[in-house]
Amino acid sequence: MLKNITVLPGDGIGPEVTDQAVKVLEAIAERFGHEFKFTCGLIGAAAIDKTGDPFPEETLELCQSSDAILLGAIGDPKYDKDPNASIRPEQGLLRMRKSLGLYANVRPIKIYDKLAGLSVVKPEILENVDFVIYRELTGGIYFGKKQKEADFSSDECLYFRSEVERITKLAFAEAARRDKKLCLVDKANVLESSRLWRDVVMDYAKLYHDVEVEYLYIDNAAMQMILNPSRFDVVLCSNMFGDILSDEASVLVGSLGLLASSSRGDEYSLYEPVHGSYPEAAGKDIANPLATIMSAEMMLRDAEMEKEADCINRAIEFCMEKSIMTEDLNPDIHYSCSQMGDIIQALILDGPESLKIRSIREANSTIL
Ligand code: IPM
Ligand code: MN
């Protein structure tokens, strides 16, 4: 049951976008008679500033005692200038993933017809694009043994069969629910670790006769994602390849501001937008909160609250349809980050009719 939700606003625009998602979840609680309790914790640069640690013990305990975690964004330019800095906000993110066992990062890629023009990719290529990336999140080159000396350095890419199996299992189950296609992206012509991934996926393919399995090398997959993205359904990849491919896939959608994600483990799950902390926009109320609101929708779906998730989805679709968007998506008539949250909240609680009434009351003539 979904009850205790830990909110980790993080850095930059993180607090603004999580505020909107909380507003939306509160509206869902009110409409459907649920009780959600939100507790905030520190992570990233905000946590370093206050405690000296990007993922304090207190935050870990808070996450472990909750039913789901909502994360804003992590990163601050003051740390980006020095890649050798010993304490960095991103360490908080990696430590959190590892310590909570969040091994499967799920990033859905869906094109909104109304926004197809935003992408640099031609609209005809974007027709019927709807796939999901399953990225392994707690292993591989991100977490292998690291060494840096004056005259050499190395990052080990280690994968245990069990680590590959647990995400492969989830990815096949997802493919079976969706269009029954799974593509493993690897570099099995060069890397031993990729050959292990192939072995595992081939074994699972025997169990899922109705799922069509294909294997693409990462270099080819990167090209196919732009040339022919509608061929993909479930894309399975290791940590680093998934990181790269998911940013590439955001180009299809037209904005990183529309990409939601979940990170699941056997015990805990976390929901966060794919975008970063966008420090230039922090505090200006211009950030796009949709990716975070969509992540909250994923949270509800994972908690088997389908009706509630559909309700958020309808409100978002309505906003897209009526061009109610932030300035990254609609530079002509744009809404602020907090207005988007207010509008989606009103749509959930009172339906589209309420917007006209509210717009008069709030003298906001740009709504509808
Ligand atoms: C992501 C980010 C992180 C990653 C960084 C901030 C460490 O790019 O979540 O995709 O590489 O995993
Ligand atoms: Mn990334």
Coordinates of C-alpha atoms and ligand atoms in Angstrom, one line a residue:
M1 CA 0.0 0.0 0.0
L2 CA 1.2 3.5 -0.8
K3 CA 1.1 5.7 2.2
N4 CA 4.4 7.1 3.4
I5 CA 6.2 9.0 0.6
T6 CA 9.7 10.3 1.0
V7 CA 10.3 13.5 -1.0
L8 CA 13.9 14.4 -1.8
P9 CA 13.8 17.7 -3.6
G10 CA 17.6 18.0 -4.1
D11 CA 19.1 20.8 -6.0
G12 CA 18.4 23.5 -8.6
I13 CA 14.8 23.2 -9.9
G14 CA 14.3 20.0 -7.9
P15 CA 12.3 21.7 -5.0
E16 CA 10.0 23.5 -7.5
V17 CA 9.2 20.4 -9.6
T18 CA 8.7 18.1 -6.6
D19 CA 6.3 20.7 -5.0
Q20 CA 4.1 20.4 -8.1
A21 CA 4.1 16.6 -8.0
V22 CA 3.2 16.7 -4.3
K23 CA 0.3 19.0 -5.1
V24 CA -0.9 16.6 -7.7
L25 CA -0.6 13.6 -5.4
E26 CA -2.5 15.5 -2.7
A27 CA -5.2 16.1 -5.2
I28 CA -5.3 12.4 -6.0
A29 CA -5.5 11.6 -2.3
E30 CA -8.4 13.9 -1.8
R31 CA -10.3 12.7 -4.9
F32 CA -9.8 9.0 -4.3
G33 CA -9.9 9.1 -0.5
H34 CA -6.3 8.1 0.2
E35 CA -4.0 9.3 2.9
F36 CA -0.5 10.1 1.7
K37 CA 2.1 11.3 4.2
F38 CA 5.0 13.2 2.7
T39 CA 8.3 13.6 4.5
C40 CA 11.2 15.6 3.1
G41 CA 14.9 14.6 3.2
L42 CA 18.2 16.0 2.1
I43 CA 20.2 14.8 -0.9
G44 CA 22.8 16.2 -3.3
A45 CA 24.5 19.6 -3.0
A46 CA 21.7 20.7 -0.6
A47 CA 22.7 17.8 1.7
I48 CA 26.5 18.6 1.4
D49 CA 25.8 22.2 2.3
K50 CA 23.9 21.2 5.5
T51 CA 25.7 18.0 6.5
G52 CA 28.8 17.6 4.5
D53 CA 27.4 14.4 3.0
P54 CA 25.5 14.1 -0.3
F55 CA 23.4 11.2 1.1
P56 CA 23.3 11.4 4.9
E57 CA 22.4 8.4 7.0
E58 CA 19.2 10.1 8.0
T59 CA 18.0 10.3 4.4
L60 CA 18.8 6.6 3.9
E61 CA 16.7 5.7 7.0
L62 CA 13.9 7.9 5.8
C63 CA 13.9 6.2 2.4
Q64 CA 14.0 2.7 4.0
S65 CA 11.0 3.6 6.2
S66 CA 8.8 4.8 3.3
D67 CA 6.6 3.1 0.7
A68 CA 8.0 5.1 -2.3
I69 CA 10.5 7.9 -2.9
L70 CA 10.1 11.0 -5.1
L71 CA 13.3 12.7 -6.1
G72 CA 13.7 16.1 -7.8
A73 CA 17.2 16.6 -9.2
I74 CA 20.8 16.5 -8.1
G75 CA 23.7 18.7 -9.2
D76 CA 25.2 22.1 -8.6
P77 CA 27.6 23.9 -11.0
K78 CA 29.9 24.7 -8.1
Y79 CA 31.0 21.1 -8.1
D80 CA 31.0 20.6 -11.9
K81 CA 34.1 22.8 -12.3
D82 CA 36.3 20.3 -10.5
P83 CA 35.8 16.7 -11.5
N84 CA 38.4 15.7 -8.9
A85 CA 36.5 17.2 -6.0
S86 CA 36.4 14.5 -3.3
I87 CA 32.7 15.1 -2.3
R88 CA 30.2 15.6 -5.1
P89 CA 26.4 15.7 -5.3
E90 CA 26.2 12.8 -7.8
Q91 CA 27.9 10.5 -5.2
G92 CA 24.7 10.9 -3.2
L93 CA 22.6 9.6 -6.1
L94 CA 24.9 6.6 -6.8
R95 CA 25.1 5.7 -3.1
M96 CA 21.3 5.9 -2.8
R97 CA 20.8 3.6 -5.8
K98 CA 23.3 1.1 -4.5
S99 CA 22.2 1.1 -0.8
L100 CA 18.5 0.9 -1.7
G101 CA 19.1 -1.8 -4.3
L102 CA 17.4 0.2 -7.1
Y103 CA 18.7 -2.0 -9.9
A104 CA 16.1 -1.4 -12.6
N105 CA 15.8 2.0 -14.1
V106 CA 12.7 2.3 -16.3
R107 CA 12.5 5.2 -18.7
P108 CA 9.5 5.3 -21.0
I109 CA 9.8 7.2 -24.3
K110 CA 6.5 8.3 -25.7
I111 CA 5.8 11.0 -28.3
Y112 CA 2.9 13.4 -27.8
D113 CA 1.4 14.2 -31.2
K114 CA 0.9 17.8 -30.3
L115 CA 4.6 18.2 -29.6
A116 CA 6.1 16.1 -32.4
G117 CA 7.2 19.4 -34.0
L118 CA 9.5 20.2 -31.1
S119 CA 11.9 17.4 -31.9
V120 CA 14.7 17.9 -34.3
V121 CA 13.8 14.5 -35.8
K122 CA 11.3 14.6 -38.7
P123 CA 7.7 14.0 -37.7
E124 CA 7.3 11.0 -40.0
I125 CA 10.1 9.2 -38.2
L126 CA 8.4 9.8 -34.9
E127 CA 5.1 8.1 -35.9
N128 CA 4.3 5.2 -33.6
V129 CA 7.3 5.7 -31.3
D130 CA 6.5 4.2 -28.0
F131 CA 9.2 2.3 -26.2
V132 CA 10.7 1.9 -22.8
I133 CA 14.4 1.6 -21.7
Y134 CA 15.3 -0.8 -19.0
R135 CA 18.7 0.3 -17.7
E136 CA 20.6 -1.7 -15.1
L137 CA 21.4 0.8 -12.4
T138 CA 23.5 -0.6 -9.6
G139 CA 26.3 -2.5 -11.4
G140 CA 28.7 -2.4 -14.3
I141 CA 31.3 0.3 -15.0
Y142 CA 29.7 2.8 -12.6
F143 CA 30.4 0.6 -9.6
G144 CA 33.4 -1.5 -10.5
K145 CA 36.8 -1.0 -9.0
K146 CA 38.3 2.4 -9.8
Q147 CA 41.9 3.3 -10.0
K148 CA 43.6 6.5 -10.9
E149 CA 47.4 7.0 -10.7
A150 CA 49.5 9.7 -12.4
D151 CA 50.2 7.5 -15.4
F152 CA 47.2 5.2 -15.6
S153 CA 43.6 4.8 -14.7
S154 CA 40.9 2.1 -14.9
D155 CA 37.2 1.5 -14.4
E156 CA 36.3 -2.1 -14.1
C157 CA 33.0 -3.2 -15.7
L158 CA 31.9 -6.2 -13.6
Y159 CA 28.6 -7.9 -13.8
F160 CA 27.4 -11.0 -11.9
R161 CA 24.9 -13.3 -13.7
S162 CA 22.4 -12.7 -10.9
E163 CA 22.6 -8.9 -11.5
V164 CA 21.9 -9.4 -15.2
E165 CA 19.1 -11.9 -14.5
R166 CA 17.0 -9.8 -12.2
I167 CA 16.6 -6.9 -14.6
T168 CA 16.3 -9.2 -17.6
K169 CA 13.4 -10.9 -15.9
L170 CA 11.6 -7.6 -15.4
A171 CA 12.3 -6.5 -19.0
F172 CA 10.9 -9.7 -20.4
A173 CA 7.8 -9.4 -18.2
E174 CA 7.3 -5.9 -19.5
A175 CA 7.8 -6.9 -23.1
A176 CA 5.2 -9.7 -22.6
R177 CA 2.7 -7.0 -21.3
R178 CA 3.5 -4.6 -24.2
D179 CA 4.3 -5.2 -27.9
K180 CA 6.2 -8.4 -27.2
K181 CA 9.6 -7.2 -28.5
L182 CA 12.8 -6.9 -26.6
C183 CA 16.1 -5.6 -27.8
L184 CA 19.3 -6.2 -25.9
V185 CA 21.8 -3.4 -26.5
D186 CA 25.4 -4.4 -25.9
K187 CA 28.9 -4.6 -27.3
A188 CA 29.2 -8.3 -27.4
N189 CA 31.7 -8.1 -30.4
V190 CA 34.2 -6.6 -28.0
L191 CA 33.2 -6.9 -24.3
E192 CA 33.1 -10.1 -22.2
S193 CA 30.5 -8.5 -19.9
S194 CA 28.2 -8.0 -22.9
R195 CA 28.6 -11.7 -23.7
L196 CA 27.3 -12.6 -20.3
W197 CA 24.3 -10.3 -20.9
R198 CA 23.7 -12.2 -24.2
D199 CA 23.9 -15.6 -22.5
V200 CA 21.3 -14.5 -19.9
V201 CA 18.9 -12.9 -22.4
M202 CA 19.2 -16.0 -24.7
D203 CA 18.2 -18.2 -21.7
Y204 CA 15.2 -16.0 -20.9
A205 CA 14.2 -15.9 -24.6
K206 CA 13.5 -19.7 -24.3
L207 CA 11.0 -19.0 -21.5
Y208 CA 9.2 -16.3 -23.5
H209 CA 8.3 -17.8 -26.8
D210 CA 6.0 -15.0 -27.7
V211 CA 8.6 -12.3 -27.2
E212 CA 10.6 -11.5 -30.3
V213 CA 14.2 -10.8 -29.2
E214 CA 16.8 -8.9 -31.1
Y215 CA 20.4 -8.0 -30.3
L216 CA 22.0 -4.7 -31.3
Y217 CA 25.5 -3.4 -30.7
I218 CA 25.4 0.0 -28.9
D219 CA 26.9 1.9 -31.8
N220 CA 24.2 0.6 -34.2
A221 CA 21.5 1.0 -31.6
A222 CA 22.4 4.7 -31.1
M223 CA 22.0 5.1 -34.9
Q224 CA 18.7 3.1 -35.1
M225 CA 17.2 5.2 -32.3
I226 CA 17.3 8.2 -34.5
L227 CA 16.8 6.5 -37.9
N228 CA 14.0 4.1 -37.0
P229 CA 12.9 4.5 -33.4
S230 CA 9.5 3.0 -33.9
R231 CA 11.1 -0.5 -34.2
F232 CA 11.8 -0.5 -30.4
D233 CA 9.5 -1.8 -27.7
V234 CA 11.5 -2.8 -24.6
V235 CA 15.2 -1.8 -24.8
L236 CA 17.4 -3.6 -22.3
C237 CA 20.9 -2.4 -21.5
S238 CA 23.7 -2.2 -19.0
N239 CA 24.2 0.9 -16.8
M240 CA 26.4 3.0 -19.0
F241 CA 24.8 2.2 -22.3
G242 CA 21.4 2.9 -20.8
D243 CA 22.6 6.2 -19.5
I244 CA 23.7 7.3 -22.9
L245 CA 20.7 5.9 -24.9
S246 CA 18.2 7.5 -22.6
D247 CA 19.5 11.0 -23.1
E248 CA 19.6 10.3 -26.9
A249 CA 16.0 9.1 -26.7
S250 CA 14.9 12.3 -25.1
V251 CA 15.7 14.1 -28.4
L252 CA 12.9 12.1 -30.0
V253 CA 10.4 13.4 -27.4
G254 CA 11.6 17.0 -28.0
S255 CA 12.3 17.9 -24.4
L256 CA 14.0 16.4 -21.4
G257 CA 11.2 18.0 -19.4
L258 CA 8.8 15.2 -20.5
L259 CA 10.8 12.2 -19.5
A260 CA 9.8 10.4 -16.3
S261 CA 11.5 7.4 -14.7
S262 CA 11.2 4.8 -12.0
S263 CA 14.1 3.0 -10.3
R264 CA 13.0 -0.3 -8.8
G265 CA 14.5 -2.8 -6.5
D266 CA 13.1 -5.8 -4.6
E267 CA 12.3 -3.6 -1.6
Y268 CA 12.2 0.0 -2.5
S269 CA 11.3 2.1 -5.5
L270 CA 12.1 5.7 -6.5
Y271 CA 10.6 8.0 -9.0
E272 CA 12.3 10.9 -10.6
P273 CA 12.4 13.1 -13.8
V274 CA 15.2 12.2 -16.2
H275 CA 16.3 15.9 -16.4
G276 CA 19.0 17.4 -14.3
S277 CA 18.9 20.3 -11.8
Y278 CA 18.9 23.1 -14.4
P279 CA 20.5 25.6 -12.1
E280 CA 20.0 28.5 -14.4
A281 CA 16.2 28.2 -13.9
A282 CA 16.3 27.6 -10.2
G283 CA 13.9 29.8 -8.2
K284 CA 12.4 31.4 -11.3
D285 CA 9.3 29.3 -11.4
I286 CA 9.8 28.5 -15.1
A287 CA 10.8 24.8 -14.9
N288 CA 8.7 22.2 -16.5
P289 CA 7.2 20.0 -13.8
L290 CA 5.6 17.5 -16.1
A291 CA 8.4 14.9 -16.0
T292 CA 8.1 14.9 -12.2
I293 CA 4.3 14.7 -12.3
M294 CA 4.6 11.8 -14.8
S295 CA 7.0 10.1 -12.4
A296 CA 4.4 10.4 -9.7
E297 CA 2.0 8.8 -12.1
M298 CA 4.5 5.9 -12.5
M299 CA 4.6 5.7 -8.7
L300 CA 0.8 5.2 -8.6
R301 CA 0.8 2.6 -11.4
D302 CA 3.5 0.6 -9.6
A303 CA 1.4 0.7 -6.5
E304 CA -1.5 -0.7 -8.6
M305 CA -3.5 2.5 -8.3
E306 CA -4.4 2.4 -12.0
K307 CA -7.5 4.7 -11.8
E308 CA -5.5 7.3 -9.9
A309 CA -2.6 7.1 -12.4
D310 CA -5.0 7.3 -15.3
C311 CA -6.5 10.4 -13.7
I312 CA -3.1 12.2 -13.7
N313 CA -2.5 11.0 -17.3
R314 CA -5.8 12.5 -18.5
A315 CA -5.0 15.8 -16.8
I316 CA -1.6 15.9 -18.5
E317 CA -3.1 14.9 -21.9
F318 CA -5.7 17.7 -21.5
C319 CA -2.9 20.2 -20.9
M320 CA -1.0 19.0 -23.9
E321 CA -4.1 19.2 -26.0
K322 CA -4.9 22.7 -24.9
S323 CA -1.3 23.8 -25.1
I324 CA -1.2 24.5 -21.4
M325 CA 2.6 24.2 -21.0
T326 CA 5.7 25.8 -19.7
E327 CA 7.9 28.0 -21.9
D328 CA 10.3 25.2 -23.0
L329 CA 7.3 23.7 -24.8
N330 CA 5.3 26.7 -25.7
P331 CA 7.1 30.0 -25.9
D332 CA 4.0 31.9 -27.1
I333 CA 1.6 31.4 -24.2
H334 CA 3.3 29.8 -21.3
Y335 CA 2.5 28.9 -17.8
S336 CA 4.8 28.9 -14.8
C337 CA 5.9 25.8 -13.0
S338 CA 3.5 26.4 -10.1
Q339 CA 0.6 27.3 -12.4
M340 CA 1.0 23.9 -14.1
G341 CA 0.8 22.2 -10.8
D342 CA -2.3 24.3 -9.8
I343 CA -4.0 23.5 -13.2
I344 CA -3.3 19.8 -13.0
Q345 CA -4.5 19.8 -9.4
A346 CA -7.7 21.6 -10.4
L347 CA -8.3 19.1 -13.3
I348 CA -8.0 16.2 -11.0
L349 CA -10.2 17.6 -8.3
D350 CA -12.9 19.3 -10.4
G351 CA -12.4 18.5 -14.1
P352 CA -11.8 20.8 -17.0
E353 CA -14.9 22.9 -16.2
S354 CA -13.2 24.2 -13.1
L355 CA -10.5 25.9 -15.1
K356 CA -12.8 28.4 -16.6
I357 CA -14.2 29.3 -13.2
R358 CA -10.7 29.4 -11.6
S359 CA -9.4 31.5 -14.5
I360 CA -12.0 34.1 -13.9
R361 CA -11.5 34.0 -10.1
E362 CA -7.7 34.3 -10.4
A363 CA -8.0 36.8 -13.2
N364 CA -5.7 34.6 -15.3
S365 CA -7.0 35.2 -18.7
T366 CA -4.5 32.9 -20.4
I367 CA -6.1 29.8 -19.0
L368 CA -8.2 28.2 -21.8
Ligands
IPM1 C1 21.3 9.9 -14.8 C2 22.4 10.8 -14.5 C3 23.4 10.1 -13.6 C4 23.9 8.8 -14.2 C5 24.6 11.0 -13.1 C6 24.1 12.3 -12.6 C7 25.5 10.3 -12.2 O1 23.1 11.1 -15.7 O2 20.5 9.6 -13.8 O3 21.1 9.4 -15.9 O4 24.8 8.8 -14.9 O5 23.3 7.8 -13.9
MN2 MN 22.1 10.3 -17.5

